[in-house]
XYZ file of C-alpha atoms in Angstrom:
473
model
C -30.285 -1.157 -51.445
C -26.566 -1.132 -52.804
C -25.635 0.618 -49.356
C -27.596 -1.866 -47.282
C -26.452 -5.082 -48.801
C -22.964 -4.171 -48.557
C -23.462 -2.848 -44.580
C -24.641 -6.407 -44.299
C -21.762 -7.783 -46.089
C -19.464 -5.633 -43.988
C -21.556 -5.904 -40.669
C -21.463 -9.410 -40.728
C -17.559 -9.519 -40.960
C -17.257 -7.393 -38.762
C -19.867 -9.611 -36.364
C -17.528 -11.834 -37.172
C -13.979 -10.281 -36.443
C -15.316 -9.263 -33.099
C -16.844 -13.602 -32.342
C -13.307 -14.404 -33.251
C -11.568 -12.302 -30.716
C -13.675 -13.372 -28.317
C -12.975 -17.012 -29.004
C -9.305 -16.181 -29.070
C -8.275 -13.497 -26.246
C -9.833 -16.098 -23.009
C -8.135 -19.008 -24.261
C -4.464 -17.170 -25.880
C -4.662 -14.686 -22.719
C -4.500 -17.907 -20.392
C -2.152 -20.128 -22.009
C 0.381 -17.163 -22.741
C -0.007 -15.289 -19.556
C 0.407 -11.205 -19.077
C 4.463 -11.420 -19.899
C 4.013 -13.312 -23.296
C 0.787 -11.336 -24.382
C 3.104 -8.823 -23.619
C 6.483 -9.856 -25.717
C 3.991 -10.231 -28.670
C 2.191 -6.724 -28.465
C 5.510 -4.683 -28.314
C 6.446 -6.357 -31.114
C 3.630 -6.007 -33.218
C 3.827 -2.733 -32.155
C 7.345 -1.217 -33.273
C 6.542 -3.833 -36.922
C 3.027 -2.229 -37.131
C 5.014 1.333 -37.709
C 7.080 -0.089 -40.484
C 3.498 -1.743 -41.861
C 2.257 1.992 -41.590
C 5.923 3.409 -43.560
C 5.010 0.993 -46.604
C 1.582 1.117 -47.075
C 2.269 5.099 -46.871
C -1.967 6.390 -46.747
C -2.332 4.047 -50.070
C -5.410 2.200 -48.821
C -7.633 4.690 -48.053
C -6.600 6.834 -50.899
C -6.510 3.955 -53.331
C -9.889 3.332 -52.066
C -11.077 7.108 -52.815
C -9.257 7.315 -56.596
C -10.989 3.770 -57.406
C -14.576 4.893 -56.404
C -14.178 8.279 -58.411
C -12.655 6.160 -61.354
C -14.712 2.850 -61.150
C -17.302 3.801 -64.039
C -14.710 4.230 -66.361
C -12.550 0.783 -66.800
C -9.359 1.687 -68.842
C -8.815 5.200 -66.284
C -9.792 2.237 -63.680
C -6.862 -0.380 -64.971
C -4.425 2.665 -65.373
C -5.089 3.753 -61.516
C -4.757 0.688 -60.417
C -1.817 -0.453 -61.441
C 0.391 2.754 -60.915
C -0.941 2.698 -57.235
C 0.173 -0.508 -57.015
C 3.925 -0.413 -58.201
C 4.165 2.456 -55.971
C 2.949 -0.126 -53.054
C 5.612 -2.047 -53.940
C 8.205 0.284 -53.931
C 8.016 2.526 -50.585
C 7.487 -1.484 -48.926
C 10.511 -1.940 -50.626
C 12.088 0.483 -48.528
C 10.468 -0.168 -45.641
C 10.943 -3.900 -45.167
C 14.974 -2.724 -45.658
C 14.975 -0.251 -43.107
C 12.781 -2.916 -40.467
C 15.800 -5.514 -41.702
C 18.287 -2.698 -40.606
C 16.640 -2.109 -37.223
C 16.326 -5.376 -36.081
C 20.397 -6.048 -37.284
C 21.212 -2.806 -34.634
C 18.627 -1.999 -32.299
C 16.588 -4.289 -32.177
C 14.902 -6.197 -28.837
C 13.467 -9.981 -29.250
C 14.822 -9.947 -32.134
C 12.903 -13.380 -33.630
C 9.834 -12.426 -33.052
C 10.258 -9.345 -35.078
C 12.147 -11.521 -37.871
C 8.288 -13.187 -37.854
C 6.462 -9.842 -38.227
C 8.119 -9.198 -40.796
C 6.379 -11.272 -43.100
C 3.211 -9.494 -42.114
C 4.863 -5.782 -44.033
C 6.430 -8.018 -47.079
C 2.417 -8.792 -47.154
C 1.580 -5.153 -47.731
C 3.097 -5.516 -51.457
C 0.412 -8.114 -52.158
C -2.586 -6.133 -50.512
C -5.679 -4.895 -53.052
C -8.464 -5.044 -50.316
C -8.408 -1.185 -51.480
C -8.981 -1.871 -54.828
C -12.219 -3.855 -54.004
C -13.489 -1.680 -51.278
C -13.576 1.516 -54.015
C -15.616 -0.682 -56.076
C -17.937 -1.581 -53.427
C -17.097 -5.760 -53.909
C -17.740 -6.304 -50.102
C -19.445 -9.548 -50.733
C -15.709 -11.296 -52.002
C -12.907 -9.086 -49.417
C -15.738 -10.332 -46.366
C -15.877 -14.518 -47.718
C -11.960 -13.930 -48.118
C -11.470 -12.714 -45.200
C -13.991 -14.945 -43.137
C -12.419 -18.532 -45.094
C -8.677 -17.036 -44.026
C -10.028 -16.114 -39.980
C -11.584 -19.594 -39.850
C -8.171 -21.672 -40.689
C -6.534 -19.183 -38.925
C -8.493 -19.707 -35.611
C -8.276 -23.770 -35.775
C -4.616 -23.148 -36.715
C -3.733 -21.088 -32.889
C -6.350 -23.628 -31.010
C -3.916 -26.586 -32.348
C -0.785 -25.124 -32.144
C -0.487 -22.293 -29.754
C -0.948 -24.271 -25.814
C 1.737 -22.002 -23.514
C 3.424 -19.494 -23.709
C 6.033 -21.058 -25.724
C 4.166 -21.432 -28.175
C 4.620 -17.023 -29.031
C 6.220 -17.204 -32.073
C 4.095 -19.718 -33.552
C 0.805 -17.544 -32.723
C 2.619 -14.763 -34.616
C 3.749 -16.792 -37.296
C -0.307 -18.218 -37.590
C -0.982 -14.502 -37.634
C 1.695 -13.243 -39.931
C 1.212 -15.729 -42.710
C -2.850 -15.738 -42.159
C -2.216 -11.884 -43.634
C 0.734 -12.418 -47.004
C -1.723 -15.568 -47.722
C -5.665 -13.679 -47.475
C -3.511 -10.823 -48.822
C -3.154 -13.517 -51.763
C -6.307 -14.958 -52.096
C -7.811 -11.277 -53.523
C -4.930 -11.904 -56.606
C -7.230 -13.323 -59.343
C -10.206 -10.342 -59.090
C -7.306 -8.637 -61.058
C -8.208 -10.370 -64.228
C -10.812 -8.759 -64.846
C -9.403 -5.217 -64.344
C -6.364 -7.008 -66.647
C -2.698 -5.848 -67.058
C -1.569 -1.909 -68.628
C -1.388 -2.252 -72.098
C 0.492 1.065 -71.649
C 3.428 0.272 -69.566
C 5.395 3.299 -70.275
C 2.569 5.430 -69.640
C 2.250 4.841 -66.083
C 3.233 7.640 -63.655
C 3.122 5.651 -59.844
C 4.471 8.169 -58.512
C 2.665 10.875 -58.763
C 0.530 9.482 -56.305
C 2.948 9.626 -54.016
C 2.677 13.127 -52.353
C -1.536 12.883 -52.258
C -1.132 9.898 -50.834
C 0.956 10.929 -48.226
C -1.561 14.019 -47.364
C -3.580 10.585 -45.708
C -0.307 8.744 -44.369
C 0.303 11.763 -42.075
C -3.347 11.199 -40.370
C -2.349 7.390 -39.805
C 0.605 7.985 -38.756
C -0.377 10.338 -36.341
C -3.636 8.124 -35.245
C -0.751 5.496 -34.927
C 0.740 7.716 -32.095
C -2.154 7.097 -29.744
C -2.971 3.837 -30.538
C 0.370 1.829 -30.940
C 2.688 4.217 -30.012
C 1.115 3.852 -26.191
C 1.984 -0.072 -26.253
C 5.653 0.742 -27.236
C 5.742 3.351 -24.422
C 4.221 1.026 -22.125
C 7.543 -1.345 -22.813
C 9.922 1.210 -22.183
C 8.944 3.375 -19.476
C 6.882 0.895 -17.726
C 6.906 -3.267 -17.819
C 6.404 -6.413 -19.936
C 3.427 -6.589 -18.119
C 1.607 -2.942 -18.328
C 1.453 -3.615 -21.640
C -0.906 -6.740 -22.148
C -2.774 -4.887 -20.047
C -3.328 -1.766 -22.189
C -3.141 -3.925 -25.238
C -6.402 -6.452 -23.504
C -8.570 -3.215 -22.469
C -7.708 -1.662 -26.123
C -8.501 -4.298 -28.022
C -11.970 -5.054 -26.026
C -12.726 -1.705 -26.524
C -12.064 -1.767 -30.675
C -13.774 -5.057 -31.080
C -16.726 -3.169 -29.636
C -16.354 -0.230 -32.438
C -15.489 -2.403 -35.149
C -19.290 -2.203 -35.856
C -19.223 1.000 -35.908
C -16.168 1.242 -38.574
C -18.393 -1.599 -41.031
C -20.964 1.296 -41.618
C -18.202 3.265 -42.224
C -15.853 1.125 -44.666
C -19.890 1.115 -46.771
C -20.171 4.716 -46.636
C -16.826 6.040 -47.458
C -16.526 5.237 -51.656
C -20.169 6.279 -51.732
C -19.661 9.356 -50.467
C -16.761 9.639 -52.750
C -18.788 8.896 -55.584
C -21.669 11.486 -54.404
C -18.876 13.922 -54.604
C -16.977 13.213 -57.541
C -21.306 13.068 -59.120
C -21.507 16.643 -57.776
C -24.063 15.589 -55.145
C -24.054 17.089 -52.317
C -27.244 17.201 -50.387
C -27.024 13.294 -50.552
C -23.763 13.451 -48.963
C -25.277 15.654 -45.764
C -27.877 13.114 -45.995
C -25.542 10.434 -45.522
C -23.655 12.153 -43.051
C -26.805 13.181 -40.850
C -28.133 9.503 -40.574
C -24.623 7.876 -40.167
C -23.832 10.430 -36.976
C -27.391 9.650 -35.562
C -27.160 5.591 -35.923
C -23.478 6.246 -34.239
C -24.914 7.531 -31.220
C -27.469 4.821 -31.023
C -24.601 2.650 -30.687
C -22.004 4.344 -29.055
C -23.719 5.653 -25.687
C -25.348 2.708 -25.098
C -21.313 0.358 -25.905
C -19.955 2.833 -23.662
C -22.047 2.437 -20.880
C -22.995 -0.971 -21.424
C -19.084 -1.812 -20.718
C -18.387 -0.010 -17.954
C -21.057 -1.739 -16.703
C -19.943 -4.754 -17.357
C -16.386 -4.106 -16.828
C -15.793 -5.677 -13.643
C -17.600 -9.126 -13.889
C -16.028 -9.365 -17.678
C -12.575 -8.776 -17.269
C -11.559 -12.121 -14.673
C -14.161 -13.990 -17.178
C -13.029 -13.515 -20.371
C -9.555 -13.247 -19.606
C -8.414 -14.802 -16.328
C -8.221 -13.572 -12.603
C -4.598 -12.670 -13.773
C -6.203 -9.354 -15.765
C -8.129 -7.921 -12.733
C -5.873 -4.847 -13.432
C -7.253 -4.336 -16.234
C -10.907 -3.388 -15.345
C -9.726 0.447 -14.638
C -8.155 0.357 -17.546
C -10.959 -0.723 -19.540
C -14.022 2.111 -17.888
C -11.594 4.732 -18.250
C -10.639 3.735 -22.104
C -13.996 2.652 -23.052
C -14.997 6.613 -22.574
C -13.759 7.207 -26.007
C -15.918 5.675 -27.934
C -18.048 8.381 -28.524
C -15.431 11.113 -29.336
C -14.275 8.016 -31.639
C -18.011 7.289 -33.305
C -17.805 11.389 -33.720
C -14.058 11.448 -35.505
C -15.169 8.114 -37.267
C -18.190 9.984 -39.150
C -16.750 13.538 -39.528
C -12.919 12.565 -41.040
C -13.921 9.091 -42.522
C -17.395 10.012 -44.239
C -16.714 13.706 -45.065
C -13.831 15.171 -44.670
C -12.195 12.211 -46.194
C -14.378 11.918 -49.524
C -14.856 15.647 -50.007
C -11.220 16.273 -50.096
C -10.361 18.378 -46.870
C -7.468 16.432 -45.947
C -5.444 19.405 -44.263
C -8.468 20.202 -41.956
C -8.602 15.937 -41.361
C -4.880 15.800 -40.333
C -4.104 19.080 -38.836
C -6.954 17.774 -36.231
C -5.777 13.954 -36.284
C -1.949 16.159 -35.628
C -3.374 18.002 -32.737
C -4.895 14.448 -30.988
C -1.164 12.773 -31.494
C 0.510 15.852 -29.760
C -1.721 16.194 -26.601
C -1.467 12.052 -26.291
C 2.738 12.344 -26.982
C 2.772 15.071 -23.852
C 0.432 13.382 -21.740
C 1.711 9.853 -22.545
C 4.849 10.520 -20.952
C 4.385 11.743 -17.283
C 1.009 9.331 -17.204
C 2.221 5.926 -18.128
C 5.725 6.757 -15.725
C 3.747 7.032 -13.079
C 0.551 5.401 -13.353
C 1.310 2.963 -16.317
C -1.759 0.751 -18.113
C -4.393 3.242 -16.898
C -2.400 6.630 -17.351
C -1.723 5.261 -21.199
C -6.323 5.144 -21.286
C -5.823 8.230 -20.147
C -3.608 9.600 -22.486
C -5.607 8.187 -25.569
C -9.110 9.334 -23.741
C -8.428 12.583 -24.025
C -6.292 12.471 -27.387
C -9.818 11.329 -28.630
C -11.693 13.405 -27.559
C -9.638 16.702 -29.027
C -9.722 15.248 -32.119
C -13.606 15.102 -32.336
C -13.870 18.103 -30.829
C -11.453 19.602 -33.131
C -12.984 18.639 -36.815
C -16.367 19.942 -35.501
C -14.485 22.613 -35.413
C -12.889 22.682 -38.381
C -16.766 22.249 -40.130
C -18.716 23.927 -37.809
C -19.562 26.723 -41.136
C -19.483 24.103 -44.239
C -21.646 21.463 -42.158
C -25.079 22.132 -39.492
C -23.867 21.125 -36.276
C -26.779 21.931 -34.434
C -28.865 19.614 -36.926
C -26.240 17.035 -36.987
C -26.599 16.455 -33.441
C -30.255 17.586 -32.494
C -31.100 14.818 -30.934
C -27.869 12.818 -29.012
C -29.563 13.184 -25.408
C -32.292 10.747 -26.141
C -29.710 8.132 -27.054
C -27.416 9.772 -23.485
C -30.611 9.325 -21.763
C -31.706 5.972 -22.702
C -28.158 4.774 -22.742
C -27.759 6.432 -18.346
C -31.335 4.569 -18.245
C -29.560 0.838 -19.336
C -26.927 1.863 -16.959
C -28.512 2.177 -13.501
C -30.477 -1.156 -14.327
C -27.351 -2.690 -15.138
C -25.473 -1.552 -12.170
C -28.449 -2.581 -10.118
C -28.240 -6.342 -11.411
C -24.326 -6.392 -11.009
C -25.205 -6.965 -7.091
C -27.475 -10.052 -8.021
C -26.102 -12.031 -11.120
C -22.636 -13.455 -11.404
C -20.989 -15.688 -14.120
C -21.674 -15.611 -17.860
C -25.029 -16.191 -17.494
C -24.854 -13.123 -15.078
C -23.138 -11.384 -17.907
C -25.737 -12.761 -20.457
C -28.712 -11.587 -18.577
C -27.655 -8.636 -18.052
C -26.285 -7.656 -22.246
C -30.304 -8.879 -23.344
C -31.940 -7.322 -20.227
C -29.559 -4.067 -20.772
C -30.923 -4.029 -24.445
C -34.729 -4.044 -23.901
C -34.568 -1.284 -21.345
C -32.098 0.987 -23.696
C -34.294 0.884 -26.574
C -37.942 0.842 -24.638
C -36.527 3.931 -23.507
C -35.520 5.216 -26.828
C -39.503 4.063 -28.223
C -40.791 6.434 -25.533
C -38.317 9.198 -26.203
C -38.456 8.100 -30.643
C -35.753 9.936 -31.705
C -36.390 10.605 -35.531
C -33.901 8.539 -36.792
C -35.134 5.691 -34.147
C -38.529 6.007 -35.951
C -38.070 6.046 -39.559
C -35.735 2.760 -38.854
C -39.274 1.360 -37.142
C -40.811 2.638 -40.437
C -39.084 0.682 -42.624
C -38.677 -2.061 -40.655
C -42.674 -2.107 -40.875
C -42.469 -1.295 -44.794
C -40.052 -4.359 -45.290
C -42.698 -6.766 -43.521
C -45.629 -5.578 -45.024
């Protein structure tokens, strides 16, 4: 029951996170245009590496460590303050390096200085504490209120491409305020009673093991935008970034499940409940396939109509990029379950790192020729291949530990239901236009998918129906 409650909290917030860009992206894309939007994406991508260096894997590591000791307040207090002090140290180093970068190599300096606020905000980010304690209600409400204020500020003060600096400041300062707002919860943990016994540096090495995959993941999520800015053009950065946002906004539905289940899985491991962990994995993967297949085929079918309506006619170049990039939703879903819900909670970090590094190397090798010759489309191809390699290599690494055949035993039922939906959507494409056409296609697509799924009747789908019927009766 607690898992369901936490999921609903997180799912509700993720739905809100999906709605906010659905409102802001069309507005910002139109008032700024591809060039200003490309500058924003390019400068954020650079600053992101310094944000990543400041975090140094402590967010994921902190979630896991808090989940391990959450039943012992003395240990919890010690772990929290050790990790927080380490975060202050690593963020200080990162900010100093960022200042050196701006003063020596920085392009678009004023925008980079604006993003430096987000780096400093890392010091105050304790969302990992509340996630490890499964306090998703507090996190969701806090994030909801801050995002609403930021949304109002964007519509009030961002009117033309000349307001790019204001747009960046709203996002950076919003992050800072959001992190500050969590600190009143810390009084429940209390200040450290024996400061001399705190050993923050002992957490650096294990956190680094989690930092490596985060850095590697960034090589095919963030570095693509930096390389597009260097090897192609700022407009191509905007095209890829717009496509990437649409795909990742859609994928956030599945991320919300992982965020809830990771601390649950970690707690199951620390309690020696391996059977419960495998049950969580099986249902989580089934849920992921049930959502990911129609999501992927739906984006492919609707991209041609959706992009001009959503972003504007000046972004038609995004259409083929989005179609190609949407393919990565399926491997991302698999890697999200195997990596974040099994390898990380069970502390199989070396395996996790190996698969992520393999994907990163692949992306880096493909990126140079693909971006040089094909721009944003080449970047989309590279990242789709990289995500597939990550998912496949993770499955290969755990095939002797987990029953892969059992985990995927009914994948084809979700696939065929999604294909049936796709065919209907392609037919509808010739008879519908505008937002009414998109809405009609969306509703018809959902109906067709679940109608076919009802006929094929996979076990997880039947289990969900049984749960719903019990709740109604």
